[in-house]
Each structure stands twice: as structure tokens, then as C-alpha cells.
Coordinates of C-alpha atoms and ligand atoms in Angstrom, one line a residue:
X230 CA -109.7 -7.7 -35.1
X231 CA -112.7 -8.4 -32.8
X232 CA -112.8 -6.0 -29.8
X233 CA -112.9 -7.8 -26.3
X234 CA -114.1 -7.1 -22.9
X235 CA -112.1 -8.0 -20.0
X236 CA -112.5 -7.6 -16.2
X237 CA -109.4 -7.0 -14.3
X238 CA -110.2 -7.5 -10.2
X239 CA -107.3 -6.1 -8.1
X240 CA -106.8 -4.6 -4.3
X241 CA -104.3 -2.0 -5.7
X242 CA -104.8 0.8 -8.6
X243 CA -102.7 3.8 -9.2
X244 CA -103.1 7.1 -8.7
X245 CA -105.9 5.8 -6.4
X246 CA -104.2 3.0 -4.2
X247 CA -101.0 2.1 -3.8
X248 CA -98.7 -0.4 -2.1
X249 CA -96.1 -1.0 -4.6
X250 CA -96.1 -2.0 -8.3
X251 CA -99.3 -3.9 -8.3
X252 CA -100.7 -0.9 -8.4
X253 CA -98.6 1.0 -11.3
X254 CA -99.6 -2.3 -13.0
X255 CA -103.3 -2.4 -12.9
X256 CA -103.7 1.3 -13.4
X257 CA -101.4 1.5 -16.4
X258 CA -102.5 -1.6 -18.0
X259 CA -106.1 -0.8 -19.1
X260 CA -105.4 2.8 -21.2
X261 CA -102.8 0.9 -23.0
X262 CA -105.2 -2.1 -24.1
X263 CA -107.3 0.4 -25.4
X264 CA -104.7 0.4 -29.0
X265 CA -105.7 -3.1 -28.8
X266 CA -108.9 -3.0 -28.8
X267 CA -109.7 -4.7 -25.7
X268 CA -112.3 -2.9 -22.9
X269 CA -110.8 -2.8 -19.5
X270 CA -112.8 -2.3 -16.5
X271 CA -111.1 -2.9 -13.0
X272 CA -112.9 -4.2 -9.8
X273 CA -111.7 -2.3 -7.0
X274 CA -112.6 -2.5 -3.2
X275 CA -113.9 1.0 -1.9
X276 CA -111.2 1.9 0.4
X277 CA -111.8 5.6 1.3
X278 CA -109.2 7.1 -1.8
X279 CA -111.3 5.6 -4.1
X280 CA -114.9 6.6 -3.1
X281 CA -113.5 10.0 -3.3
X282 CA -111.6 9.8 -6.4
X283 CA -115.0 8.4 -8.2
X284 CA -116.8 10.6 -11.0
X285 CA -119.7 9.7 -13.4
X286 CA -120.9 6.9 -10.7
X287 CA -124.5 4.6 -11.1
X288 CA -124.9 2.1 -8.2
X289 CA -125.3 -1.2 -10.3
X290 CA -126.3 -3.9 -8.0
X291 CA -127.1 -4.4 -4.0
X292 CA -124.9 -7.3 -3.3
X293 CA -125.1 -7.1 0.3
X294 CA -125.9 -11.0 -0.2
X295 CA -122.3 -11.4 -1.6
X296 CA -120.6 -9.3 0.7
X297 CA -121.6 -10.2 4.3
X298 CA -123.0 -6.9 4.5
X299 CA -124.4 -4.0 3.3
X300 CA -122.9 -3.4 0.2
X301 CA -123.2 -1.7 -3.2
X302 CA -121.6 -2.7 -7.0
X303 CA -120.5 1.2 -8.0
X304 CA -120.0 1.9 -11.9
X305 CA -118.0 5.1 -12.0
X306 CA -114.9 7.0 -13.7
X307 CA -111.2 7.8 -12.4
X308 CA -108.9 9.7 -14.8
X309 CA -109.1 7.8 -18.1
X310 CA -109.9 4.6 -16.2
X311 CA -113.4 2.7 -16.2
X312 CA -114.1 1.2 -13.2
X313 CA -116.5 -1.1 -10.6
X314 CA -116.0 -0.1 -7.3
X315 CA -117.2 -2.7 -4.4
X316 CA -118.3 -0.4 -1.7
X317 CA -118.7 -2.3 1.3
X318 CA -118.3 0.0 4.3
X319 CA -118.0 -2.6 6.6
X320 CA -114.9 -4.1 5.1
X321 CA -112.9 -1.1 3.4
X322 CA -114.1 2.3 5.1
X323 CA -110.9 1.9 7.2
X324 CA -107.9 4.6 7.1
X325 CA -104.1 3.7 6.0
X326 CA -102.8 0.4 4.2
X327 CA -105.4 -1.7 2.6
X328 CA -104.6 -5.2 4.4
X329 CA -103.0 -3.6 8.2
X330 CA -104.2 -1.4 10.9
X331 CA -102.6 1.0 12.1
X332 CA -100.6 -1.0 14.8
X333 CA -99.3 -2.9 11.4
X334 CA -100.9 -6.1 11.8
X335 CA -103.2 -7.6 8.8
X336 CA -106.6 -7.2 9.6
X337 CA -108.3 -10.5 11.0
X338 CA -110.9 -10.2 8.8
X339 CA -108.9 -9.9 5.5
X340 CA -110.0 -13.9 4.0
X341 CA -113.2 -12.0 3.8
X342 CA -112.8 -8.9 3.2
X343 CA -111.4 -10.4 -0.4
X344 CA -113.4 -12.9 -0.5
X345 CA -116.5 -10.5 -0.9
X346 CA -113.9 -9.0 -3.7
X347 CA -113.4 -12.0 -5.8
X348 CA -117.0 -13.3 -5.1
X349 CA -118.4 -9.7 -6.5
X350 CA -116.1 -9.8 -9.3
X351 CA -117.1 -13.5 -10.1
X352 CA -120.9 -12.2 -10.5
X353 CA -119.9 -10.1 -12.6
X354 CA -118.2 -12.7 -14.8
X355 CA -121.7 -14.5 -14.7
X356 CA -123.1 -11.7 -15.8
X357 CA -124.5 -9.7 -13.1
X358 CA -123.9 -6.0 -15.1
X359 CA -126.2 -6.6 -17.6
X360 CA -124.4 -3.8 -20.1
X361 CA -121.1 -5.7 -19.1
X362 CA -120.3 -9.2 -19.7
X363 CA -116.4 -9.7 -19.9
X364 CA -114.8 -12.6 -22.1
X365 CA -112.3 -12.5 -19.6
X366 CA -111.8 -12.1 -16.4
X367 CA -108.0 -11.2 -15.3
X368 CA -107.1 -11.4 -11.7
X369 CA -103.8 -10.1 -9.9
X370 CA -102.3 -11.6 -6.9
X371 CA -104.0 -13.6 -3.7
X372 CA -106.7 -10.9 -3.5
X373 CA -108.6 -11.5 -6.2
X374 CA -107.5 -15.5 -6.5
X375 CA -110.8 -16.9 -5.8
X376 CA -112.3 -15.1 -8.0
X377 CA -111.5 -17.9 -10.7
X378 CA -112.6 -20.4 -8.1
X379 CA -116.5 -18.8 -7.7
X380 CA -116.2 -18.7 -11.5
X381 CA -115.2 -22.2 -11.6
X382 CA -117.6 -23.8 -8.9
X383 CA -120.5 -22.1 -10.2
X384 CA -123.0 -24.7 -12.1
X385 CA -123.5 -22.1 -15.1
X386 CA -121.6 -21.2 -18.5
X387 CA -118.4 -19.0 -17.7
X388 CA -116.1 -16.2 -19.4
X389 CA -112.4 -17.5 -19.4
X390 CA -110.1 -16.6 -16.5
X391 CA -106.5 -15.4 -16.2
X392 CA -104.7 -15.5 -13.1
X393 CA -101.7 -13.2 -12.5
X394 CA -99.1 -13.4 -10.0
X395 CA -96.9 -10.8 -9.0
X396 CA -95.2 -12.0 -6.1
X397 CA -95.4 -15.0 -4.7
X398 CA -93.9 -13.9 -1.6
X399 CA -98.0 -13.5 -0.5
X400 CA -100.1 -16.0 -1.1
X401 CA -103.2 -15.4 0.6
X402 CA -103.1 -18.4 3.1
X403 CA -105.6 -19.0 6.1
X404 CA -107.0 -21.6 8.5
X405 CA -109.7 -24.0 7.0
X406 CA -112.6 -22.9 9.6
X407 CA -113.0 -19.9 7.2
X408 CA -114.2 -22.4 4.2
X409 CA -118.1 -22.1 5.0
X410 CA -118.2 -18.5 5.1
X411 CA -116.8 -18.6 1.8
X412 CA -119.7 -19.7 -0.2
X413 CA -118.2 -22.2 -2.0
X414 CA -119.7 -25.5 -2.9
X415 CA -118.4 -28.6 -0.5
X416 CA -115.9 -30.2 -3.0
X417 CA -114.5 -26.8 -3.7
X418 CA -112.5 -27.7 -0.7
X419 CA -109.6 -30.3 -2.2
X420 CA -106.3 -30.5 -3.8
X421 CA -107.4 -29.6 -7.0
X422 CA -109.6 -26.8 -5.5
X423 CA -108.9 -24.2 -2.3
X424 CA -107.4 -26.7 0.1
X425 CA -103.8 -25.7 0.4
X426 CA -101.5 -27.9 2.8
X427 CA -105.2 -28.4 5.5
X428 CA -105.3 -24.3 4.7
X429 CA -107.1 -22.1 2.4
X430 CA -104.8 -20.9 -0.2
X431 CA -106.2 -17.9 -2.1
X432 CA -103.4 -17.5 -4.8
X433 CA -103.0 -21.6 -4.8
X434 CA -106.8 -21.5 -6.4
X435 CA -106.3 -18.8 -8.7
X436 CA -103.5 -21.1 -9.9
X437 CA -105.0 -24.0 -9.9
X438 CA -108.6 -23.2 -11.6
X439 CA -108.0 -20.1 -14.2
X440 CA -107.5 -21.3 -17.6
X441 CA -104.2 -19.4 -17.6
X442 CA -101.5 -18.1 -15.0
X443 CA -99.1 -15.2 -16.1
X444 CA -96.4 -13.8 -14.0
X445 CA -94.8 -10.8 -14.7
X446 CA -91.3 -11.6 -16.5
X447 CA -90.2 -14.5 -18.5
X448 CA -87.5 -15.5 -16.4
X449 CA -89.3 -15.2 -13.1
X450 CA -92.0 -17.4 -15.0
X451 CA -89.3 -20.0 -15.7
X452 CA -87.4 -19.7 -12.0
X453 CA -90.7 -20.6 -10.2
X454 CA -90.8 -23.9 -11.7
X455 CA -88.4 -25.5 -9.3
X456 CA -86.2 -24.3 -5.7
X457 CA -86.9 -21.4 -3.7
X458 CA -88.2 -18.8 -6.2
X459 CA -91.3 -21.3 -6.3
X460 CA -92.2 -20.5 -2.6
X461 CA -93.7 -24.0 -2.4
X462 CA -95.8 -24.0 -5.3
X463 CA -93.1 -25.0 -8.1
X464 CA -95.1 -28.2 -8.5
X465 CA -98.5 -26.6 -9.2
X466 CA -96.4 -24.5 -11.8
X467 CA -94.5 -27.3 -13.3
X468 CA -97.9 -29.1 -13.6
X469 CA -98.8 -26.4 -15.4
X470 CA -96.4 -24.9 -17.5
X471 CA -98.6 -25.6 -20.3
X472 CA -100.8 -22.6 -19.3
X473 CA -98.1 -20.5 -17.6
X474 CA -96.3 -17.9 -19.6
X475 CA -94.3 -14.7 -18.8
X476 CA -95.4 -11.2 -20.1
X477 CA -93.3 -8.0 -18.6
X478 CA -94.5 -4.6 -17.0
X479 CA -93.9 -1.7 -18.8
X480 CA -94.1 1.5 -17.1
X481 CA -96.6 4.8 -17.8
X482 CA -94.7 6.9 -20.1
X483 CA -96.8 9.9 -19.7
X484 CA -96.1 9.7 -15.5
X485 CA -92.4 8.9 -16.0
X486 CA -91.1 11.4 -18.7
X487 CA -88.0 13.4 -17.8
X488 CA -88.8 16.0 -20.6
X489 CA -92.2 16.8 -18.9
X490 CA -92.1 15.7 -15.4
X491 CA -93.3 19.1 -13.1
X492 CA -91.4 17.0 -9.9
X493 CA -88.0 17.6 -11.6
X494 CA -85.9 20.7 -11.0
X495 CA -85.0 20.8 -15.0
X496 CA -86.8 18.4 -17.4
X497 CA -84.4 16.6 -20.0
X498 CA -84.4 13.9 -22.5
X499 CA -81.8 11.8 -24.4
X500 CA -80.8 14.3 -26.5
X501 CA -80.7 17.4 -23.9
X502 CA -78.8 15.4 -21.5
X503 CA -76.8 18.6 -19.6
X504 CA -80.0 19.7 -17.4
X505 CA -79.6 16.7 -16.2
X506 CA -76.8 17.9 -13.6
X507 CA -79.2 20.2 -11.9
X508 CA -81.4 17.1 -10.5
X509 CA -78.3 15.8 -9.0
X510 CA -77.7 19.4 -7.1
X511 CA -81.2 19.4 -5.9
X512 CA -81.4 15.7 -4.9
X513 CA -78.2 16.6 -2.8
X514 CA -79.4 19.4 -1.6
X515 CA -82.8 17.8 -0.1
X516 CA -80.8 15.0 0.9
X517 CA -77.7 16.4 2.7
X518 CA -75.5 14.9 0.5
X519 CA -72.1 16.5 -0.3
X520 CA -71.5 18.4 -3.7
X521 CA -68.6 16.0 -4.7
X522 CA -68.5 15.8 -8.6
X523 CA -66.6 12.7 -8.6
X524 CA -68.8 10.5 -6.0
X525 CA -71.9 9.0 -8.4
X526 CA -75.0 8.8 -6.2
X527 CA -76.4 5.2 -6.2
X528 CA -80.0 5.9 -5.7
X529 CA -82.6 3.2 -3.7
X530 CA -86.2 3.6 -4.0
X531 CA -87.6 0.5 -2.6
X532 CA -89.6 -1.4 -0.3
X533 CA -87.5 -2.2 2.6
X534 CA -87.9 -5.8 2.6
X535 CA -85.4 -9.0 2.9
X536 CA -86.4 -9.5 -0.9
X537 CA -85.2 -6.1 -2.0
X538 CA -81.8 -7.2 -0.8
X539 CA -81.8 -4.2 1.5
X540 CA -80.0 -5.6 4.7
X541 CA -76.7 -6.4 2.2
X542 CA -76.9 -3.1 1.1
X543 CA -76.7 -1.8 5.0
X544 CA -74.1 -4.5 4.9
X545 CA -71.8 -3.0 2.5
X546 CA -72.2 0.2 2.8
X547 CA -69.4 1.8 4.3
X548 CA -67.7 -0.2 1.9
X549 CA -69.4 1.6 -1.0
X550 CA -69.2 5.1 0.6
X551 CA -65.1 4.2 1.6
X552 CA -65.2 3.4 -2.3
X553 CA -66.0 7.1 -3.3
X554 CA -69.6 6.6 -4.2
X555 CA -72.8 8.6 -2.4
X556 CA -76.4 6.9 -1.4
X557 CA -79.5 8.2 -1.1
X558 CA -82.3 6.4 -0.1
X559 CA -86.0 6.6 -0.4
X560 CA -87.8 3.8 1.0
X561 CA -90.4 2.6 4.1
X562 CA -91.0 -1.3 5.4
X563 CA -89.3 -3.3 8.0
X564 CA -88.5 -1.3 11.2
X565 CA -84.9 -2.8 11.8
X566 CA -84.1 -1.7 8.2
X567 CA -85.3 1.6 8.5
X568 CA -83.5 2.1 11.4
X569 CA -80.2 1.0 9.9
X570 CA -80.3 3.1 7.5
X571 CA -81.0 6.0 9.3
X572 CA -78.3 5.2 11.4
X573 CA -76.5 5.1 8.2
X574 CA -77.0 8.5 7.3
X575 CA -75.8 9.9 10.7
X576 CA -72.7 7.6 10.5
X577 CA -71.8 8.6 7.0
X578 CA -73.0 12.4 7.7
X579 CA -72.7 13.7 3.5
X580 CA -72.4 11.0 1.8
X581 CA -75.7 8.7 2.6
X582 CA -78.6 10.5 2.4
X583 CA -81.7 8.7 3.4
X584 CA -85.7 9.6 3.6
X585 CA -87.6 7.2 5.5
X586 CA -91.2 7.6 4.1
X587 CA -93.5 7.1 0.9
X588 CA -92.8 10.1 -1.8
X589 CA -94.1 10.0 -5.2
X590 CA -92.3 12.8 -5.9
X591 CA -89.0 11.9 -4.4
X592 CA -89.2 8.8 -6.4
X593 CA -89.0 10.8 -9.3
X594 CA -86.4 13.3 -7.9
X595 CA -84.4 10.7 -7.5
X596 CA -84.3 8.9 -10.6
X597 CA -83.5 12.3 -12.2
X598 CA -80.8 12.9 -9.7
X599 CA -79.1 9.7 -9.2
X600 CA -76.3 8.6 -11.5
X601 CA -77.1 4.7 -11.0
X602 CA -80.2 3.1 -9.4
X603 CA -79.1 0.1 -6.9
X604 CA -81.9 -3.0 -7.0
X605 CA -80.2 -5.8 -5.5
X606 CA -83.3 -8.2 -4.9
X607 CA -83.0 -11.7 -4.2
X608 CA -85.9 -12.0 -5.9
X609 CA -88.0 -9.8 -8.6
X610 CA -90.9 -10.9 -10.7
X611 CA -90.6 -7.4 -12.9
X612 CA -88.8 -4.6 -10.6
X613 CA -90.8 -1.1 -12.0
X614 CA -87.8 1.2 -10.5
X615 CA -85.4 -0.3 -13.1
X616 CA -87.6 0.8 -16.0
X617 CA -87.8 4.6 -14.8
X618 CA -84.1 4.3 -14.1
X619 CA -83.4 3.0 -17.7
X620 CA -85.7 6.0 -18.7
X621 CA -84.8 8.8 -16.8
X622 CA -80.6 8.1 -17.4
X623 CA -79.9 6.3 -14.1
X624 CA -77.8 3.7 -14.9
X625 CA -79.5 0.1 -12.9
X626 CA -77.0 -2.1 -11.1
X627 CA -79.1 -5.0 -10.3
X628 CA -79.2 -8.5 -9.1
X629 CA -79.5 -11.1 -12.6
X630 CA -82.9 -12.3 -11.4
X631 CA -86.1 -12.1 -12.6
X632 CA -87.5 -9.2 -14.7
X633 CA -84.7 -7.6 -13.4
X634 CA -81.8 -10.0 -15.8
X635 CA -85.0 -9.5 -18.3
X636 CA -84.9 -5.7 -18.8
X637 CA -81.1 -5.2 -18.6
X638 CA -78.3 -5.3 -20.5
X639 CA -75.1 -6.0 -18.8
X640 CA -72.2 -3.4 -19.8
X641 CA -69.8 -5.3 -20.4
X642 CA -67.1 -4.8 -22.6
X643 CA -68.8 -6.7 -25.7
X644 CA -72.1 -5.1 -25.0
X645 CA -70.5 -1.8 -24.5
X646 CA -68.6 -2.5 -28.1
X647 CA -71.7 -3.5 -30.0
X648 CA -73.8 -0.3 -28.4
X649 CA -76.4 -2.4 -26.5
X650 CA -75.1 -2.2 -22.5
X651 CA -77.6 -0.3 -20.3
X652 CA -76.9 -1.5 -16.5
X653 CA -74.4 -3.5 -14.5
X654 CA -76.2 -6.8 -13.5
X655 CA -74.4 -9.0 -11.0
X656 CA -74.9 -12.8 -9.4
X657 CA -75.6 -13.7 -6.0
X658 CA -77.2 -11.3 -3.3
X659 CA -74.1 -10.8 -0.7
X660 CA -72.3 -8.1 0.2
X661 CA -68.8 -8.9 -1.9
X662 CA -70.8 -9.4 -5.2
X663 CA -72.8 -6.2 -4.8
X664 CA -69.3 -4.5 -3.6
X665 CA -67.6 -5.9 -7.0
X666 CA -70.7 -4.4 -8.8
X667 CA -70.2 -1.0 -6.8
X668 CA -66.4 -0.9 -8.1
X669 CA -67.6 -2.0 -11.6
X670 CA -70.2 1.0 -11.8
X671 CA -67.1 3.3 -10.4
X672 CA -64.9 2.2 -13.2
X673 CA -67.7 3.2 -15.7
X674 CA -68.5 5.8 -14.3
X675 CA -65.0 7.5 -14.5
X676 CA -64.9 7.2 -18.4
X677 CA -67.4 10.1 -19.4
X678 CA -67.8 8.4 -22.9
X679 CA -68.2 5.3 -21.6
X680 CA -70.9 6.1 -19.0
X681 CA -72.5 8.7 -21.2
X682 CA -72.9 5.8 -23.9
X683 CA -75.0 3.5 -21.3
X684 CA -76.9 6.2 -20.4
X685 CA -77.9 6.7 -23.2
X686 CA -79.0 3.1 -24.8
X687 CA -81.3 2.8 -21.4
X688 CA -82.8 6.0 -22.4
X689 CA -83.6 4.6 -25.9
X690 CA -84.6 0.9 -24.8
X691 CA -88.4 0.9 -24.9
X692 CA -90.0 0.2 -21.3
X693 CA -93.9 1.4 -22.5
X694 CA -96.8 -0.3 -22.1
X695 CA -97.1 -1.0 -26.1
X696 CA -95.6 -3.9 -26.1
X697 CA -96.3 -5.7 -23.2
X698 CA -100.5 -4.5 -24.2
X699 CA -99.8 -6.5 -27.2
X700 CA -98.7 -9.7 -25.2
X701 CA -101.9 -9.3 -23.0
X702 CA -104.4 -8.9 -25.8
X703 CA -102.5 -11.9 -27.5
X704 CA -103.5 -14.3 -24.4
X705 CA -106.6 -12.7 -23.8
X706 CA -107.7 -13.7 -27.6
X707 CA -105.9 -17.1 -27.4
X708 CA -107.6 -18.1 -24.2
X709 CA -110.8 -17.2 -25.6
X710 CA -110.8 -19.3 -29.2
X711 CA -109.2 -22.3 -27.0
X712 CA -112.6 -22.1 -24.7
X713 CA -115.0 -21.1 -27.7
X714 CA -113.3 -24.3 -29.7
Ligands
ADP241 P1 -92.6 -3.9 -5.5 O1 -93.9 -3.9 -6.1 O2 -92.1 -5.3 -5.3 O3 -92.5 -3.0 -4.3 P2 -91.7 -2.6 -8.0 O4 -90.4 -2.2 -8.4 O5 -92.5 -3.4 -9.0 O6 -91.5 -3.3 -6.6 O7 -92.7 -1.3 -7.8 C1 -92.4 -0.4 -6.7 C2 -93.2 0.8 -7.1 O8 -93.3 1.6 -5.9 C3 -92.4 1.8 -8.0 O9 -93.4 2.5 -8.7 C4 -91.6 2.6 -7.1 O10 -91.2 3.9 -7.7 C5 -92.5 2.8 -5.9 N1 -91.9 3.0 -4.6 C6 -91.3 2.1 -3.8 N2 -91.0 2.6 -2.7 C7 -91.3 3.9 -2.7 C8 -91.2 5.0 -1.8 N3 -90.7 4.8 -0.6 N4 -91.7 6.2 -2.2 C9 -92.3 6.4 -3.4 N5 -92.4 5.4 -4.3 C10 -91.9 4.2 -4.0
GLC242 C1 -94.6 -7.2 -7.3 C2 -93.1 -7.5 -7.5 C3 -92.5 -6.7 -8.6 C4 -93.4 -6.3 -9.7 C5 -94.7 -5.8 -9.2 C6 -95.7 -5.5 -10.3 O1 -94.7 -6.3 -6.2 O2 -92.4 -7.6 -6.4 O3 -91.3 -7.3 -9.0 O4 -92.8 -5.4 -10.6 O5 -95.3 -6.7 -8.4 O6 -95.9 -6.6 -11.2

């Protein structure tokens, strides 16, 4: 088997920057092509965390010409990652989130601010690190989406180019008068190019112009075909199902691994499942929650967003708490849902414990403590937090939508019978169905066999990288014999 380069170009890497899975995505991604053969190196801005996170670094290339500014093409080392690092001073040497200020609004200047990304990471497609010169180059989300579009416009021979979307819920869209500081030749501008409804679509010319477009589960790969989960673009998709496939997230085994995680109050595993109880006591304990050994805690760790299904959950949840079940909540986003759910925690004093904030640790606390994970999205290209949930012996109780009806098994009675349930999955995103899913987790719950036996299957199910690696390096080899040919 031939080893390959590839380029992946992203705005998000974990442990350096992080926004949500993206991040968990790109980072974990390259280690795990390594069994594949295939050389990863990831373009990254050079926000502030990941200047200062760089080891082993070698400027490459001044391409203040690309970058509307002074800027520099650092080679350097993070961890066990390899990466270029576009630092650019006058676009990323800001504090806080990556695409806001502080008072929360995107930056104005965020069309080119990842333009000079994709434009950069383009060059370096076209070969501008001499030691370097990918077959492919992979990019994620609206950030990186021109990047196939520079690749494609440019009058000179080209690696192949996979786009990847992980939610279509951003697309990257801004007013036309931006087009001639974008570089681009003239006709770049049209239907088949970066013109998006008499916008600039970023994500809508990844899709269009890389040779192939992966999303992130097969089923979310098949709903944005047609209706809502398509976001407006399920014709560009059904016009090119041809090239569009679904390949699922995995999650870092070595970061998420109950038997050796120094955040947990007792480690355990499938097969030393009793330590397990002392998570729950100290997730109550931080949380304020009551020691009641017959209330499960449903655990949230989410975004607090409209597509996390989070103001249903506010909805219901007296409901669920009058049902004789506990919440505890870990999550940041929309100000009107944060508020409700503190207000939640103060109405239902003991049994809804809530953090407002961003905790790495928590997150991991809580999947140790919680007896089932809640995701009730309305939408979910992959969902991450179900994976460590299956893992760490939280039992998921999840909308059937995207990666989320992809990566669990409902539990129900014939699925329990053959040994294969691991979650409770449920239909539409309203407060009766996720109350009806809430009783259904209860009933479980209260037969010890029972729960212990779906416990244990999510524990077993395999949510690495391994296979997922394998999927990637297939594409990456297929897409490069169909341009060779
Ligand atoms: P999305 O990317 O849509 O937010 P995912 O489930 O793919 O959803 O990924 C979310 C990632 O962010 C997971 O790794 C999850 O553990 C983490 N996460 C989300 N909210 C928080 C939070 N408040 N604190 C810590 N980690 C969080
Ligand atoms: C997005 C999606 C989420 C997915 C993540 C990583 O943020 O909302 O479902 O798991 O990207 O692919």
C-alpha cells in the first residue's frame, strides 16, 4: 500500500482550539491515519493558543502577498500532530472565540480572515512547501471552503480536493462586494463557482468545486439530500450524490478512557463496573444534586443551541424531574437558554444541577457520573458526546437523527433479547416524545439486569478512530486513482 500525503485545512484543532467537535475531529483524525499510512499535516490559523502550543517550528514561506498582511507559513509540532501554522497577526492575534469578539458578534473581517486561510492552504496544494506536496487536500467546514476554489481557479496542475461538512447550520455566506479582495479570477464568480443566491458562499464552493464532499454520518449524508436538513443546498447535494458519501467520527480513545482518565474520581471499565458509583457521588456532590439512589441523572453536555433541542428540554423538565429522574447540565451558548436553565436549577433546588460554562473536565465527570446522556437534537451530523457516553457506561437517549440513529441501538425489547441495545432513541423533537423517552429510560433503569446489560453492549461497541481512518484513507486513495486515470 502506497503511503499518501494529505493536507487537512481547518479553523479548529483539539487540545489547541476548540469550539465544539470540529475540533475533536481534526485533531484526532491525523494520529489515527498514521496505521494507514497516510501523512497528515493540518493548516491552522495562529490564534494566540496555538503560537504558544508550537514546538520544533521553521518559518516556511512569507506570504504576506496571500494574506493581506504581514504574515508567515510556520512548520512546527503540537503533541503527536504535524502542523502548518498561518500566522498572520493582523487577523488571528485576537483573545477569546475564533470567529466573535468579545461583545459576541462575528468579526467583520471574518470573509478574510479565512480567506487568507484557504488561499495559504491552496499554495500549499500548488506546491508552495517544497518538502510537502499533498495528493490531497481535505477541507472542513465554510472556513476552509475556498480553499478547493483557489485550487480549482488556479491555471496549473492540482492535488485532488475533499470537502467536509460538519454542519451545515454555517455556511460561510457574505455580501458579493467582498469578491475582488478575494483573488479569485472573474468567472470564479457564478453558479457553478462562489456566487451563492447574489452572495459569496464559502461552504457552497467547497461543495461545488472539490472532487468529493463528505459529511460526517451516513444518514446525515442521505437527510441533506432533500427538506430542511439540506439548509438550502439539498439541490447542490442531490446533484452530486455521485461524489457525496458519509464516513462517521470516532472519538480519541486514549482522551476518553474510563480506566485511565486522571478527571474521574475512580477509573473503571466494562468489566470493573462498581467504581463506577463513586462518579455519580462526586458529580452530585459538585452539582448540588440530591443523593437519591433511585433518581438516574440524565446528563447534558452540549452547546446550548436550538439544534441541540435544548429549549424542549427546558420544556419538559419539571416533567422529567416530577418523573423521579435528576439533570445535570454542563453546557454555554444562547443567553435565554442559559438563563432557563439556571433558573431551572434554583426551581428544582437538588434535583437539576446545572454549570453554565466550558469544562473539559466536567465533560468527562459527567459522562462518568451520569446514568444516561440526554441529546435530543433536531439535527446531528455525528453527535461526539454520544460516543463517550456509549464508552464511559452512560446510557444515550437520543433524537433518531443523523449520526446520532447511526451510532445507536435502540433497546428495545428485541434488541434487548438478541444482546445488541445500547441507548433509547426516540422520533420527533417535542416535549411529549422526549417525556415518553424519559419514562422509557426510567422503566430500564429500574430493572438492574436490564440496564446493566445496555450498559454494557455501549461499552463494548467500538467508537475509535480505526475504523472511520480506514474509510478516510479509502476515499483519499479512490479520489486519487480517479484523477490520476
Ligand atoms: P457540536 O460540535 O455540534 O457542538 P459534538 O457532539 O460533535 O457537537 O461535539 C461537542 C464536543 O464539545 C464534545 O467533545 C463535547 O464533549 C464538547 N462540549 C460541548 N459543550 C461542552 C461544555 N460546555 N464543556 C465541555 N465540553 C463541551
Ligand atoms: C458539528 C456537528 C456535530 C459533529 C461535529 C464534528 O459541530 O454539529 O454533529 O459531531 O461537527 O463532526
Amino acid at each position: 500500500m502506497p503511503s499518501l500525503s494529505v493536507l487537512s485545512v481547518a479553523s479548529e484543532l483539539f487540545p489547541l482550539v476548540k469550539t465544539g467537535g470540529l475540533a475533536d475531529v481534526t485533531g484526532a483524525l491525523p494520529p489515527a491515519l498514521k496505521e494507514e499510512r497516510i501523512r497528515m499535516v493540518t493548516l491552522v490559523p495562529g490564534y494566540p493558543g496555538v503560537l504558544s502550543a508550537l514546538t520544533d517550528t521553521e518559518v516556511v514561506a512569507d506570504v504576506g502577498a496571500l494574506a493581506g498582511g504581514p504574515a508567515r507559513l510556520i512548520a512546527g509540532r503540537a503533541g503527536h500532530l504535524d502542523l502548518f501554522v498561518l500566522d498572520a497577526p493582523h487577523y488571528f492575534n485576537r483573545p477569546g472565540n475564533p470567529y466573535q469578539g468579545p461583545d459576541g458578534r462575528p468579526y467583520d473581517d471574518n470573509p478574510l480572515r479565512f480567506a487568507a486561510l484557504a488561499r495559504v492552504g491552496a499554495a500549499i496544494g500548488h506546491g508552495l512547501v517544497p518538502d510537502f506536496q499533498p495528493d490531497v487536500v481535505h477541507s472542513h467546514d465554510w472556513h476552509a471552503g475556498l480553499t478547493p476554489a483557489y485550487l480549482h481557479f488556479a491555471d496549473m496542475p492540482r492535488p485532488a480536493t475533499v470537502m467536509t461538512v460538519h454542519n451545515l447550520a454555517f455556511q460561510g455566506q457574505f455580501p458579493s462586494d467582498i469578491f475582488p479582495a478575494l483573488g479569485l479570477p472573474g468567472h470564479a464568480y457564478s453558479i457553478h463557482g462562489v456566487e451563492y443566491y447574489g452572495m459569496i458562499g464559502f461552504l457552497k464552493a467547497g461543495l461545488s468545486l472539490a472532487d468529493r464532499i463528505t459529511t460526517v454520518s451516513p444518514t446525515y449524508a442521505q437527510e441533506i439530500r432533500s427538506g430542511a436538513a439540506g439548509m438550502g443546498l439539498e439541490g447542490l447535494f442531490r446533484a452530486r450524490s455521485d461524489v457525496l458519501s458519509g464516513i462517521l467520527n470516532g472519538i480519541d480513545t486514549d482522551v476518553w478512557d474510563p480506566g485511565r482518565d486522571p478527571a474521574l474520581e475512580k477509573p473503571f471499565d466494562r468489566r470493573r463496573m462498581p467504581p463506577r458509583i463513586h462518579n455519580r457521588k462526586a458529580l452530585r456532590d459538585r452539582l448540588g444534586l440530591d443523593h437519591d439512589q433511585h433518581a438516574p441523572v440524565f446528563g447534558i453536555i452540549s452547546r446550548l443551541t436550538w439544534q441541540k433541542g435544548m429549549d424542549v428540554v427546558l420544556d419538559a423538565i419539571g416533567d422529567i424531574v416530577r418523573l423521579g429522574a435528576q439533570v445535570a447540565v454542563l453546557g454555554a451558548g444562547d443567553r435565554s437558554l442559559e438563563d432557563g436553565f439556571r433558573w431551572a436549577s434554583g426551581a428544582f433546588a437538588g434535583r437539576v444541577g446545572v454549570v453554565i460554562g466550558y469544562d473539559e473536565d466536567l465533560a468527562h465527570q459527567l459522562q462518568a457520573g451520569s446514568d444516561a446522556l440526554l441529546v435530543p437534537s433536531r439535527f446531528e451530523p455525528c453527535g461526539l458526546t454520544q460516543l463517550c457516553a456509549l464508552r464511559y457506561g452512560a446510557v444515550p437517549v437520543a433524537a433518531r437523527v443523523g449520526g446520532l440513529a447511526d451510532t445507536i441501538i435502540d433497546a428495545n425489547e428485541m434488541a434487548i433479547a438478541a444482546g445488541v441495545g445500547t441507548g433509547i432513541l426516540f422520533g420527533q423533537v417535542a416535549r411529549d416524545p422526549l417525556i415518553g423517552a424519559v419514562q422509557r429510560t426510567l422503566a430500564a433503569f429500574r430493572m438492574p439486569d436490564v440496564w446493566k446489560r445496555i450498559q454494557r453492549n455501549g461499552m463494548a461497541a467500538d467508537v475509535s478512530w480505526a475504523g472511520p481512518a480506514r474509510h478516510y484513507a479509502a476515499l483519499y486513495r479512490e479520489v486519487v486513482a480517479a484523477r490520476g486515470a
